[in-house]
Coordinates of C-alpha atoms (C1' of nucleotides) in Angstrom, one line a residue:
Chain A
X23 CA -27.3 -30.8 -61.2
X24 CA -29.3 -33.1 -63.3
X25 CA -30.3 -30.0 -65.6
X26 CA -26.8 -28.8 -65.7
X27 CA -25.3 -32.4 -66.9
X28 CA -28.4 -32.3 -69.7
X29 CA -27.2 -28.9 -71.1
X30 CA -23.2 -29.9 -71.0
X31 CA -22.4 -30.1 -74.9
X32 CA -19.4 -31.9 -74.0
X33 CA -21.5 -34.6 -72.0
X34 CA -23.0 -36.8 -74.9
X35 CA -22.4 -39.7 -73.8
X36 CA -23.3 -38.9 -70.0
X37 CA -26.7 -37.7 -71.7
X38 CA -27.9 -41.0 -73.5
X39 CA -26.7 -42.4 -70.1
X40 CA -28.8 -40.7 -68.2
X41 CA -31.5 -41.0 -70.5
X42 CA -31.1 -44.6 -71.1
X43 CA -31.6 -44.6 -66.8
X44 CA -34.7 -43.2 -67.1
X45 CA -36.6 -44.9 -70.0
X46 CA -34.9 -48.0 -70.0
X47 CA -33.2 -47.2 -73.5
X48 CA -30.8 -44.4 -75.0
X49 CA -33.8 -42.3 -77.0
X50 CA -31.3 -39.3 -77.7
X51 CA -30.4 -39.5 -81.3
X52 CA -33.0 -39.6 -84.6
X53 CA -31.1 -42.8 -85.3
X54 CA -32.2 -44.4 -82.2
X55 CA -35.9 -43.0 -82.7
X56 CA -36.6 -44.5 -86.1
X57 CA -34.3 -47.5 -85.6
X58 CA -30.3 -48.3 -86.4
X59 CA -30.0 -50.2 -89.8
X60 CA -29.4 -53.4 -89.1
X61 CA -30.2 -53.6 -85.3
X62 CA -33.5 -54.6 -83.7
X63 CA -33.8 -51.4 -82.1
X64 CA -37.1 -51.0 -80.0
X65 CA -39.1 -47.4 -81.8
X66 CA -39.6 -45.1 -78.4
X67 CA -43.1 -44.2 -79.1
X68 CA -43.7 -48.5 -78.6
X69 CA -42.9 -48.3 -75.3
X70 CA -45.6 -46.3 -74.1
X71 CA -47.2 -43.6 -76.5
X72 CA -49.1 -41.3 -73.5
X73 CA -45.9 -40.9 -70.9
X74 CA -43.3 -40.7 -73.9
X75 CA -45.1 -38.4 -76.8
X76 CA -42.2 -36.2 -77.0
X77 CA -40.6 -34.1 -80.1
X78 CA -37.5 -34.7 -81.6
X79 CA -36.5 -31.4 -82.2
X80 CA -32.9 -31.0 -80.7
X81 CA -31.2 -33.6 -78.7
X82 CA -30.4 -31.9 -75.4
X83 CA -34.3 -30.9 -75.4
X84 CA -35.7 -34.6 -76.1
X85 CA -33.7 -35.4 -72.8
X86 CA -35.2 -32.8 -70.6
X87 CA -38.6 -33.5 -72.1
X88 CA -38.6 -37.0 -71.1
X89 CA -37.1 -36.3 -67.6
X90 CA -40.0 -34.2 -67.1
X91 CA -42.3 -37.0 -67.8
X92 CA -40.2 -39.5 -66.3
X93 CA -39.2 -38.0 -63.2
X94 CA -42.8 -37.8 -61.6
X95 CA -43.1 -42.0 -62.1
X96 CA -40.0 -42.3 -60.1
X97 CA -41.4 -40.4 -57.4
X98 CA -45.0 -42.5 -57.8
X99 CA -42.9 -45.6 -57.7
X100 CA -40.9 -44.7 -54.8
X101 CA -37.8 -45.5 -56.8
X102 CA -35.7 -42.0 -56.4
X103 CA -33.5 -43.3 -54.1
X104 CA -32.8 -46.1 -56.7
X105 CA -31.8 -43.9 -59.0
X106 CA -29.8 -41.1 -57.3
X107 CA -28.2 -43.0 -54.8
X108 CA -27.7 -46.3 -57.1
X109 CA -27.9 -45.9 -60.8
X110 CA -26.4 -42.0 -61.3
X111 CA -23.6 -42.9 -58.8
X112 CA -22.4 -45.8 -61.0
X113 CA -23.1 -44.1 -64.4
X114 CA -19.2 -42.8 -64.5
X115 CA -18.4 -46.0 -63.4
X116 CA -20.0 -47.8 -66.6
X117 CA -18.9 -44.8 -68.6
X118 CA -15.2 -45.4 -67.8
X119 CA -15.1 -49.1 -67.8
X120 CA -16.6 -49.0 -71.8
X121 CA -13.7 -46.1 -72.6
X122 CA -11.0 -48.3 -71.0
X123 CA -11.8 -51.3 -72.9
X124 CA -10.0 -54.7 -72.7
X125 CA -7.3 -56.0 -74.7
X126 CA -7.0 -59.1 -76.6
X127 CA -4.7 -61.4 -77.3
X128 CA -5.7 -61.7 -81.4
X129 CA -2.8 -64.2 -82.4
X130 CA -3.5 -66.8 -79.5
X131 CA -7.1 -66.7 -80.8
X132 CA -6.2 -67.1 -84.2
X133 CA -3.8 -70.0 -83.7
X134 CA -7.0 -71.6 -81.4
X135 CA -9.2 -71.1 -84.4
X136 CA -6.9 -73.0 -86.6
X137 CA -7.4 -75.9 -84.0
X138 CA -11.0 -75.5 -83.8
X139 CA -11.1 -75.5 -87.7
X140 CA -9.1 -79.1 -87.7
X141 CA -11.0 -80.8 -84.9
X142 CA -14.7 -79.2 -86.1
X143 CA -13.0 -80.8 -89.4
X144 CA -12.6 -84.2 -87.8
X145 CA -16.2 -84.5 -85.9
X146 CA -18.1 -83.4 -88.8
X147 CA -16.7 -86.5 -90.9
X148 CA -17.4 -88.9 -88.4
X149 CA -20.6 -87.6 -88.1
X150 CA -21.5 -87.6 -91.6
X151 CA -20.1 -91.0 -92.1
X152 CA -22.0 -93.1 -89.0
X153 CA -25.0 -91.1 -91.1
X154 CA -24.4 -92.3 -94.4
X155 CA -24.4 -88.6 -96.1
X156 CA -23.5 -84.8 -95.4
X157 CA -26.1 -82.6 -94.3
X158 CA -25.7 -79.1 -92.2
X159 CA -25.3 -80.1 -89.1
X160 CA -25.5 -76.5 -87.7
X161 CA -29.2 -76.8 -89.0
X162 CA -31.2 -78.7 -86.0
X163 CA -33.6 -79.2 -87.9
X164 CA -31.7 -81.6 -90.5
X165 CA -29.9 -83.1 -87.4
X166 CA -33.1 -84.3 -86.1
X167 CA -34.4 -85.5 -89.2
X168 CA -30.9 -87.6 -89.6
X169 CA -31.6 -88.8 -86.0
X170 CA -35.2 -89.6 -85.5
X171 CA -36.2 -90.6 -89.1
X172 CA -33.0 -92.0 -90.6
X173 CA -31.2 -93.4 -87.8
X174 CA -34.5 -94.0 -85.1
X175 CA -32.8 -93.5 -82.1
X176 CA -35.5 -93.4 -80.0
X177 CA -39.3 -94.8 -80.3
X178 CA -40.9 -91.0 -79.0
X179 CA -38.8 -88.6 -79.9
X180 CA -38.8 -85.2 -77.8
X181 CA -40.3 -82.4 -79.8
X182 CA -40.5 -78.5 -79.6
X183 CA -43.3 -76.7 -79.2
X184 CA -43.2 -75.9 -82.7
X185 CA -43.4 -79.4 -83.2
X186 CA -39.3 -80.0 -84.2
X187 CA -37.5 -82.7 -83.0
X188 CA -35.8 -81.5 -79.9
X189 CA -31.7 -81.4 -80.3
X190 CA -30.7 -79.5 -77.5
X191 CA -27.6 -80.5 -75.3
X192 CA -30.0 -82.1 -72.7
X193 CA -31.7 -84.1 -74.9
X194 CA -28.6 -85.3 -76.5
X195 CA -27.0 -86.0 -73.5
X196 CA -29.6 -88.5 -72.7
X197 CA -29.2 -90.1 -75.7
X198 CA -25.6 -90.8 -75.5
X199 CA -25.6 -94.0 -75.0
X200 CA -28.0 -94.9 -78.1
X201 CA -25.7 -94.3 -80.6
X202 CA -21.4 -93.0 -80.4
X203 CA -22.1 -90.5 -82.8
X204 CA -23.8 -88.4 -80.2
X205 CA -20.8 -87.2 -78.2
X206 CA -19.6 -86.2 -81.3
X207 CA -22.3 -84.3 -82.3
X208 CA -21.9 -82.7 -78.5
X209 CA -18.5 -82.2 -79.6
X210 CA -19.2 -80.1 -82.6
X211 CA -21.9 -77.9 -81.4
X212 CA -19.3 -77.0 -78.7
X213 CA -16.7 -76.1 -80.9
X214 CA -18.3 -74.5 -83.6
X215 CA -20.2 -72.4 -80.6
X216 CA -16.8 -71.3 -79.0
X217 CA -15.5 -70.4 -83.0
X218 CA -18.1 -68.8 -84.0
X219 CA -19.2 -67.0 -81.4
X220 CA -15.8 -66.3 -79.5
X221 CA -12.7 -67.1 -81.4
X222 CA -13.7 -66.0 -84.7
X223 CA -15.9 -62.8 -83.6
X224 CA -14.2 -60.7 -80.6
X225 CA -11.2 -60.0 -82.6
X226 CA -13.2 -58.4 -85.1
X227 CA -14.6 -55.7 -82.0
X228 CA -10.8 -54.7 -81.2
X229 CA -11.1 -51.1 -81.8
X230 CA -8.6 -49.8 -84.4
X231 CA -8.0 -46.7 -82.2
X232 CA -7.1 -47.9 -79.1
X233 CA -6.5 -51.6 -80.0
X234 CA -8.7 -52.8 -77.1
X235 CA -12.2 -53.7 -76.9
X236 CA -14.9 -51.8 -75.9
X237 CA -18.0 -53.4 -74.9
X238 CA -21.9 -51.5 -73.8
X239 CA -23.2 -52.0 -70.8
X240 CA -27.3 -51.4 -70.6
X241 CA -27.6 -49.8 -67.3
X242 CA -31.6 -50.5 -67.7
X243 CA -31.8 -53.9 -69.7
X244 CA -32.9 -56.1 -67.6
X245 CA -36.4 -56.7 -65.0
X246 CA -34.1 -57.1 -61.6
X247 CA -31.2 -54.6 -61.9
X248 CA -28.7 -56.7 -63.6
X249 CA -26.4 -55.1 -66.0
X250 CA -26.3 -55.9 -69.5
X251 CA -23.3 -56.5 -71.9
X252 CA -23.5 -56.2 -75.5
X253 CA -21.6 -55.7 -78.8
X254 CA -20.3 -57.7 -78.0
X255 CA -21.1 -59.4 -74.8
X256 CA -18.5 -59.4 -72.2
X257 CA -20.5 -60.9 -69.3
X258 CA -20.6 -64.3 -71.4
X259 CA -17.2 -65.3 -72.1
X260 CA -16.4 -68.9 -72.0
X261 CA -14.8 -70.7 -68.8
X262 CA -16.8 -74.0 -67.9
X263 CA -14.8 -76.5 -70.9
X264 CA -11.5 -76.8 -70.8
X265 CA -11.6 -75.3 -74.5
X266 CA -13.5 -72.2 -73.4
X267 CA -10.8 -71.7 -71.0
X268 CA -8.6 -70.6 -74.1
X269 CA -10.6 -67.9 -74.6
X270 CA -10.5 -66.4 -70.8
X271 CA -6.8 -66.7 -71.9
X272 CA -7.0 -64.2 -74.8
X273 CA -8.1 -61.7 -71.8
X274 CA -5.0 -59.7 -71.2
X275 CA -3.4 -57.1 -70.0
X276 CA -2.1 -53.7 -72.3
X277 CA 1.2 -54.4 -71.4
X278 CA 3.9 -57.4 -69.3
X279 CA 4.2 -54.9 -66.5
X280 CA 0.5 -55.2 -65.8
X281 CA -1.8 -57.7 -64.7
X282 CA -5.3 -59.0 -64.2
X283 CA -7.2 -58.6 -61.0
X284 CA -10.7 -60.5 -60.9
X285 CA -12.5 -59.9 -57.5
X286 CA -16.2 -61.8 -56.7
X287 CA -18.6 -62.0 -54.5
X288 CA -18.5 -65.6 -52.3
X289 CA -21.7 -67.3 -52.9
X290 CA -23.5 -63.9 -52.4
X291 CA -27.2 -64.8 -53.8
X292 CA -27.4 -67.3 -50.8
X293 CA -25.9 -64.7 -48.2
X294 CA -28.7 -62.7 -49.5
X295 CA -31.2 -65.0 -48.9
X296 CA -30.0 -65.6 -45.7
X297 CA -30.2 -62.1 -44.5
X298 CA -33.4 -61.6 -46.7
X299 CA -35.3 -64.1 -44.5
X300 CA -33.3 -64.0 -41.3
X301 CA -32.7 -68.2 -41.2
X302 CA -30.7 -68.8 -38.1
X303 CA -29.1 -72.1 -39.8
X304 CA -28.1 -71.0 -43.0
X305 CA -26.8 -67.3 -41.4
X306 CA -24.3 -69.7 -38.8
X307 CA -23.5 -71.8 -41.3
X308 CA -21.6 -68.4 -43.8
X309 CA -20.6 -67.5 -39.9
X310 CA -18.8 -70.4 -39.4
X311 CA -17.6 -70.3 -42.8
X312 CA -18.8 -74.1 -43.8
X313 CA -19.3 -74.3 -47.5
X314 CA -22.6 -73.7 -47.9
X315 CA -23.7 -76.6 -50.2
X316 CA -21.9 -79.1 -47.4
X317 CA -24.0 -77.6 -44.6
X318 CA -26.9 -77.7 -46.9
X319 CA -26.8 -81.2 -47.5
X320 CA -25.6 -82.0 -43.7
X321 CA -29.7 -80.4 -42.7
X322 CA -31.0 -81.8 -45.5
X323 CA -29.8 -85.4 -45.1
X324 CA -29.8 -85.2 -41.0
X325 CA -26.0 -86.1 -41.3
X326 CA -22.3 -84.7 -39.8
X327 CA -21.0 -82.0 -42.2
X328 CA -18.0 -83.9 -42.3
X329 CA -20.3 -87.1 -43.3
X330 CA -21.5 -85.3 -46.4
X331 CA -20.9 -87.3 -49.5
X332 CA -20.2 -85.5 -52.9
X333 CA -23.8 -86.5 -54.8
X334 CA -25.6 -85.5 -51.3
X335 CA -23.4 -82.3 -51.7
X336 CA -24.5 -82.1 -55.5
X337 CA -28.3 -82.8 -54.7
X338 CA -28.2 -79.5 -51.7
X339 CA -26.4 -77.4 -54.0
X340 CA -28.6 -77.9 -56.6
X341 CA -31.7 -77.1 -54.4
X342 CA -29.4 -73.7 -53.2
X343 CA -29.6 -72.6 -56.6
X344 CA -33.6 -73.5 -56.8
X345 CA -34.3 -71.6 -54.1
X346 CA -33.3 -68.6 -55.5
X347 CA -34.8 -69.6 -58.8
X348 CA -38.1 -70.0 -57.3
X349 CA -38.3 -74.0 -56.7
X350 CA -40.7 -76.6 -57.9
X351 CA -40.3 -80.7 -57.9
X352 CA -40.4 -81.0 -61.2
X353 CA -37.6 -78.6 -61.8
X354 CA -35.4 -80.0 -59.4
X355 CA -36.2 -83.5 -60.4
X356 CA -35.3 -82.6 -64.1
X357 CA -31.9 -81.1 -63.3
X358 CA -30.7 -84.1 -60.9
X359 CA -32.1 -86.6 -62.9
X360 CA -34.3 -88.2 -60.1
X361 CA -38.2 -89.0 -59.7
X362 CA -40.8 -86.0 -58.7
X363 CA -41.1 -88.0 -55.4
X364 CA -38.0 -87.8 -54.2
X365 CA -37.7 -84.3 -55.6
X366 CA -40.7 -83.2 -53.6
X367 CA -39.0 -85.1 -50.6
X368 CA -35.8 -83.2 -50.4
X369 CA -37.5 -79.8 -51.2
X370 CA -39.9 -80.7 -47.9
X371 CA -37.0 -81.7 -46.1
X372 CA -35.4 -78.6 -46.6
X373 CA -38.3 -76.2 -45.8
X374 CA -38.2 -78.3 -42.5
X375 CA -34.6 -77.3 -41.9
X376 CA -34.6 -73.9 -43.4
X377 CA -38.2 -73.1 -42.1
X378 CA -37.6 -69.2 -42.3
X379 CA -36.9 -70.0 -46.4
X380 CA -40.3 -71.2 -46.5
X381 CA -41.7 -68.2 -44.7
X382 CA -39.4 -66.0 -47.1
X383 CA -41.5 -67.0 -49.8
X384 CA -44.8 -67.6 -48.8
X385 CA -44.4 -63.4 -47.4
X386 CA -42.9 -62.6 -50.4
X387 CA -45.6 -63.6 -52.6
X388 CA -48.6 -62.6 -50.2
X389 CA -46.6 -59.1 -50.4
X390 CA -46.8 -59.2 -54.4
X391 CA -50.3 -60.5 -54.2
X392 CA -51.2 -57.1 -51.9
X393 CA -48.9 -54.8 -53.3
X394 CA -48.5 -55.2 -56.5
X395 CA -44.3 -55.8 -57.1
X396 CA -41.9 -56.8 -55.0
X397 CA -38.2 -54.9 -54.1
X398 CA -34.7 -55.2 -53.1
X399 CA -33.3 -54.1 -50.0
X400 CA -32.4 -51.2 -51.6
X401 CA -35.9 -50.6 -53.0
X402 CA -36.1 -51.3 -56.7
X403 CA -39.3 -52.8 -57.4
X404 CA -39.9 -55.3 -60.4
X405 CA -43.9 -54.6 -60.9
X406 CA -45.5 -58.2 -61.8
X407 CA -49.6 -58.6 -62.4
X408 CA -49.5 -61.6 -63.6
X409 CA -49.2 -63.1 -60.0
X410 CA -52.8 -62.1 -59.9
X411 CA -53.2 -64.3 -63.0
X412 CA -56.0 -66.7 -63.4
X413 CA -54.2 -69.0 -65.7
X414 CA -52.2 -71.0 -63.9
X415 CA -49.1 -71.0 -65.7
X416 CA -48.5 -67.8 -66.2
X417 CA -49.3 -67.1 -62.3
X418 CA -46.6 -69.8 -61.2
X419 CA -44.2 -68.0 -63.4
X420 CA -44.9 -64.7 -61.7
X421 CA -44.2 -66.2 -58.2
X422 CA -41.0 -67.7 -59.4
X423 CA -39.8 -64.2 -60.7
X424 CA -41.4 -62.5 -56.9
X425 CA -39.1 -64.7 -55.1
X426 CA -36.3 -64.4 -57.6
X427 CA -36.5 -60.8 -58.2
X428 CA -35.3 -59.6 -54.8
X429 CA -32.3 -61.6 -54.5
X430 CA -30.6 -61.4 -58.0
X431 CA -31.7 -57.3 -57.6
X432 CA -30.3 -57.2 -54.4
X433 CA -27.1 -58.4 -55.3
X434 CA -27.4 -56.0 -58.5
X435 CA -27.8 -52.9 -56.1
X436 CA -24.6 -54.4 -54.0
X437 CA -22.1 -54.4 -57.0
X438 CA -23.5 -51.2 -58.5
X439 CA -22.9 -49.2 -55.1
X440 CA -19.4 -51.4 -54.8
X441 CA -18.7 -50.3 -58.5
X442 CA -19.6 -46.5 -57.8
X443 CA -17.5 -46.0 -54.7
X444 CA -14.2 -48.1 -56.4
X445 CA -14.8 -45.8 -59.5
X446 CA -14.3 -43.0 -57.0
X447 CA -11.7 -44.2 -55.1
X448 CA -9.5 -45.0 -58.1
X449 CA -10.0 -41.2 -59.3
X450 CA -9.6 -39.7 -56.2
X451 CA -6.4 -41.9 -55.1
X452 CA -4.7 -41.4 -58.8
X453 CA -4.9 -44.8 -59.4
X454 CA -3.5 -46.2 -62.7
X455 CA -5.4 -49.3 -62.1
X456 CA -8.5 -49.1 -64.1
X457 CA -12.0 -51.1 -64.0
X458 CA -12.7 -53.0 -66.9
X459 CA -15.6 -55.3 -66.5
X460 CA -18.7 -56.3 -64.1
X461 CA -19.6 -59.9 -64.4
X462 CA -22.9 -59.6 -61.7
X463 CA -20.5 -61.0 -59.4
X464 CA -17.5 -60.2 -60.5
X465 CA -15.2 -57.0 -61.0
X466 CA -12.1 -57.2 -63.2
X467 CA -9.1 -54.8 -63.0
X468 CA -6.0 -53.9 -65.0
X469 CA -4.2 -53.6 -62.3
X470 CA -0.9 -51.1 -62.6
X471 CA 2.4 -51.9 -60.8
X472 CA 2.7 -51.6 -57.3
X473 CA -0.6 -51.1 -56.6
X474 CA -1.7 -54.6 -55.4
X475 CA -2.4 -53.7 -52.1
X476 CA -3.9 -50.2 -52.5
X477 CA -6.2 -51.9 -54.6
X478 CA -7.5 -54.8 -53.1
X479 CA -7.8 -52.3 -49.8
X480 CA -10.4 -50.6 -51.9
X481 CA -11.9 -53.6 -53.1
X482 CA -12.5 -55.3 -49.3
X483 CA -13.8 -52.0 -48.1
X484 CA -16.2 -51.0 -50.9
X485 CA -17.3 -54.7 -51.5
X486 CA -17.7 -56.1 -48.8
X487 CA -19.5 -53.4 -46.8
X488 CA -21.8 -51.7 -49.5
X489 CA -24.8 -52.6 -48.4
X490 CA -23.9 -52.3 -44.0
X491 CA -27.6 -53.2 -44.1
X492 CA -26.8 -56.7 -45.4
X493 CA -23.6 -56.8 -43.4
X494 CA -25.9 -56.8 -39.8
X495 CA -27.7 -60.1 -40.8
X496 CA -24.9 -61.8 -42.6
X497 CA -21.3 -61.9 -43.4
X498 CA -20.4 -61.0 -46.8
X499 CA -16.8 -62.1 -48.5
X500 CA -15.0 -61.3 -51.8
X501 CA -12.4 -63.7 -53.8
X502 CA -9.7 -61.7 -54.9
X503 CA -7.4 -63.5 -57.8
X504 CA -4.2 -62.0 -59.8
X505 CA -2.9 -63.4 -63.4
X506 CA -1.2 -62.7 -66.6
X507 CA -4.4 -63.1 -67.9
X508 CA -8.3 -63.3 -66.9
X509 CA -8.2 -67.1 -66.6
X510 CA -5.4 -67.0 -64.3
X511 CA -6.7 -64.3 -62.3
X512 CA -10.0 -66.5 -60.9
Chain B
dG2 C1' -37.7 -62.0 -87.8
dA3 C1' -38.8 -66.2 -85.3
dG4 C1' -37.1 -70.4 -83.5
dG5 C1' -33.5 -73.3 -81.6
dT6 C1' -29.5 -73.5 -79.3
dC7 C1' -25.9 -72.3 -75.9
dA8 C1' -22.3 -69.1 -73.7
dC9 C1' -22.3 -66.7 -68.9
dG10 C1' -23.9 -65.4 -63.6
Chain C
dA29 C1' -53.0 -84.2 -68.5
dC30 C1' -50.0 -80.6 -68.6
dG31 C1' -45.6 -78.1 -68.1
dT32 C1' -41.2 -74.7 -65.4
dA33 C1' -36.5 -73.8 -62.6
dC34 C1' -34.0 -67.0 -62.5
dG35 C1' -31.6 -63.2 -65.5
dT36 C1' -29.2 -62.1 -70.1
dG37 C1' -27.0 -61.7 -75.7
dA38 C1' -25.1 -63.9 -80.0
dC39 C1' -25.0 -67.0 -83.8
dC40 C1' -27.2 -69.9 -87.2
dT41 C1' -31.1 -71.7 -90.1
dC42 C1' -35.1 -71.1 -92.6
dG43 C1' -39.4 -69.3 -94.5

DNA sequence: GAGGTCACG
DNA sequence: ACGTACGTGACCTCG
């Protein structure tokens, strides 16, 4: 099968895909061996010289020369099920949702831009005038010169490692209240952001031939299973600022008859943990359908759930996400803006509620230590030797990515095996909905008339029960959301 | 091309 | 004393 989709002339694209699977890159093309002009593109022979010393002598052949090579590590790794039952599965998947493409609404950008201009307009003079001369204030380099040497905000400035004063949002942020210029500058880095990177850019990737935009998606881009999204990046598209929402806007439809469907996973890193480490608590808490920060902080705090004031809700959810992130005191202090201590007491108050979390990652790294890498439930393994590191660092860093690794991967292999089935479904029902984007939780639709409920039948089935593994310890749920546009649609 | 920054999950 | 939350990609400056 694998041979036959190799030799298919008419299967290009399906080649570098499948290529691209195995190596971690699409290697097909002389282009892509001695690099794209203009594009950082990795050389294949720096990846590793011994396993990939192939010869570039006709494309199909390149391919079968590296799945010879290639095939016998996914056997050593125990990863063939990964890939024939995972990644090949959702290849036509990914290979549909680039060809379909999204369309955007060019004119409501371009009228946004104009506002962006005006207001970028406005902050830059007040900026310039509470500093007594222009400078470029998209250089952060300048900025801090204009802050910490002319202006002295602060006695110790924060500094990079490169030794540059530090002008990131955080550090700004802190300083808001030395000086009303701040917010300003906060103000303009936003903006300028959103224009530059959004406003100004995506309607330049609207493809003249079909008048939609086609993003890539790296099937092998990232260390946990994650998709990737580039050129440009779909998986990155503004909706925390009320400005940034514009720009979900421009997400549309091809036509008024259609709409947007956006369907996501319900807090489904945390599920995972939950049926990762078997925690009685947290499992009855998705079973009883609290929200899960609530219940969190109810444990955590030794109070009522209904007793559970928003920053006590704001503190739990906050140690939620560090859990998954591999958590440390300091971390968590830095992000709530609270002493180590009491950091360090709310972590140790949680491991006393959630004792199976604790044991989840204390096994989890003895099982790197042993073995090596650790895996999903599905059996992807990230390989990591620094845990055996002596520097300390670097070893602490492994342990965070250990304990990371199987959840964010887990909930990879979930939407990928979700994605596969729906992309078969559609085809095999004659759907004239189409999938158009994966956002690691998220799967968005043009959805065709009249087929609402066909399609979100589809979408509860292959969703929800993917993984029927996952769906023994733990319930898993799915948001489902319908628009005139993507915004609307969440 | 590296560094800094910031958009998303 | 030191220094970090996990995973990405794009834009801008500057040497």
């Amino acid at each position: 099968m694998i041979a036959h989709t190799l030799a298919a002339p008419d299967q290009r694209h399906s080649m570098d895909r499948l290529s691209e699977a195995l190596l971690g890159y699409r290697p097909i093309s002389i282009t892509t061996l001695i690099g794209e002009k203009g594009k950082d593109q990795k050389s294949m022979l720096e990846v590793d010289p011994d396993a990939l010393a192939v010869y570039a002598t006709e494309d199909a052949d390149v391919t079968w020369q590296l799945y010879e090579k290639l095939l016998p590590l996914l056997k050593e790794s125990e990863q063939e099920s990964v890939f024939y039952d995972i990644e090949m599965p959702t290849l036509p998947a990914l290979e549909a949702m680039e060809a379909s493409g999204i369309s955007l609404d060019i004119f409501a950008l371009e009228e946004f831009s104009d506002k962006l201009a005006t207001e970028i307009e406005n902050a830059s003079s007040e900026i310039f005038n509470a500093s007594g001369h222009e400078f470029n204030l998209n250089s952060p380099k300048q900025l801090g010169v204009v802050l910490f040497e002319e202006l002295k905000l602060v006695d110790k400035p924060k500094k990079t490692k490169t030794g540059q004063y530090k002008t990131d949002e955080q550090t700004l942020t802190s300083l808001a209240g030395e000086h009303s210029i701040i917010r300003r500058i906060l103000d303009y880095r936003m903006m300028t952001k959103l224009k530059s990177t959004y406003v100004d850019a995506l309607p330049n990737s609207v493809s003249k031939k079909t008048n939609r935009i086609h993003t890539t998606f790296h099937q092998t881009a990232t260390t946990t299973g994650r998709l990737a999204s580039s050129d440009p990046n779909l998986q990155n598209i503004p909706i925390r600022t009320d400005l940034g929402q514009e720009i979900r806007k421009a997400f549309v439809p091809e036509n008024a008859k259609n709409k947007i469907l956006s369907a996501d996973y319900s807090q489904i890193e945390l599920r995972i943990i939950a049926a990762i480490s078997e925690d009685e608590g947290m499992i009855q808490a998705f079973q009883k359908g609290i929200d899960i920060h609530s219940a969190t902080a109810a444990k955590v705090y030794g109070v009522e759930v209904d007793a559970v004031e928003p920053e006590m809700r704001r503190k739990a959810k906050m140690v939620n996400f560090g859990i998954s992130y591999g958590i440390s005191a300091f971390g968590l202090a830095q992000r709530l803006g609270i002493p180590r201590r009491e950091a360090a007491e709310i972590i140790d108050n949680y491991f006393n509620q959630f004792p199976s979390i604790r044991s989840y990652i204390d096994d989890t790294i003895a099982f790197c230590r042993e073995n090596g890498f650790v895996e999903t439930l599905s059996g992807r393994r990230r390989y990591l030797p620094d845990i055996k590191s002596s520097n300390q660092t670097v070893k602490n860093a492994a342990e965070r990515n250990a304990i990371n690794m199987p959840i964010q991967g887990t909930a990879a292999d979930l939407i990928k095996i979700a994605m596969a089935n729906i992309h078969q479904d559609i085809i095999s029902q004659k759907l004239k909905s189409r999938m158009l984007l994966q956002v690691h939780d998220e799967l968005v639709f043009e959805l065709a008339p009249k087929e609402d409920d066909v399609l979100k039948g589809i979408l509860e089935n292959r969703m929800v029960y993917a993984l029927p593994s996952l769906n023994e310890k733990v319930p898993v749920e799915i948001e489902i959301g319908i628009g005139k546009n993507w915004l609307e649609a969440h």
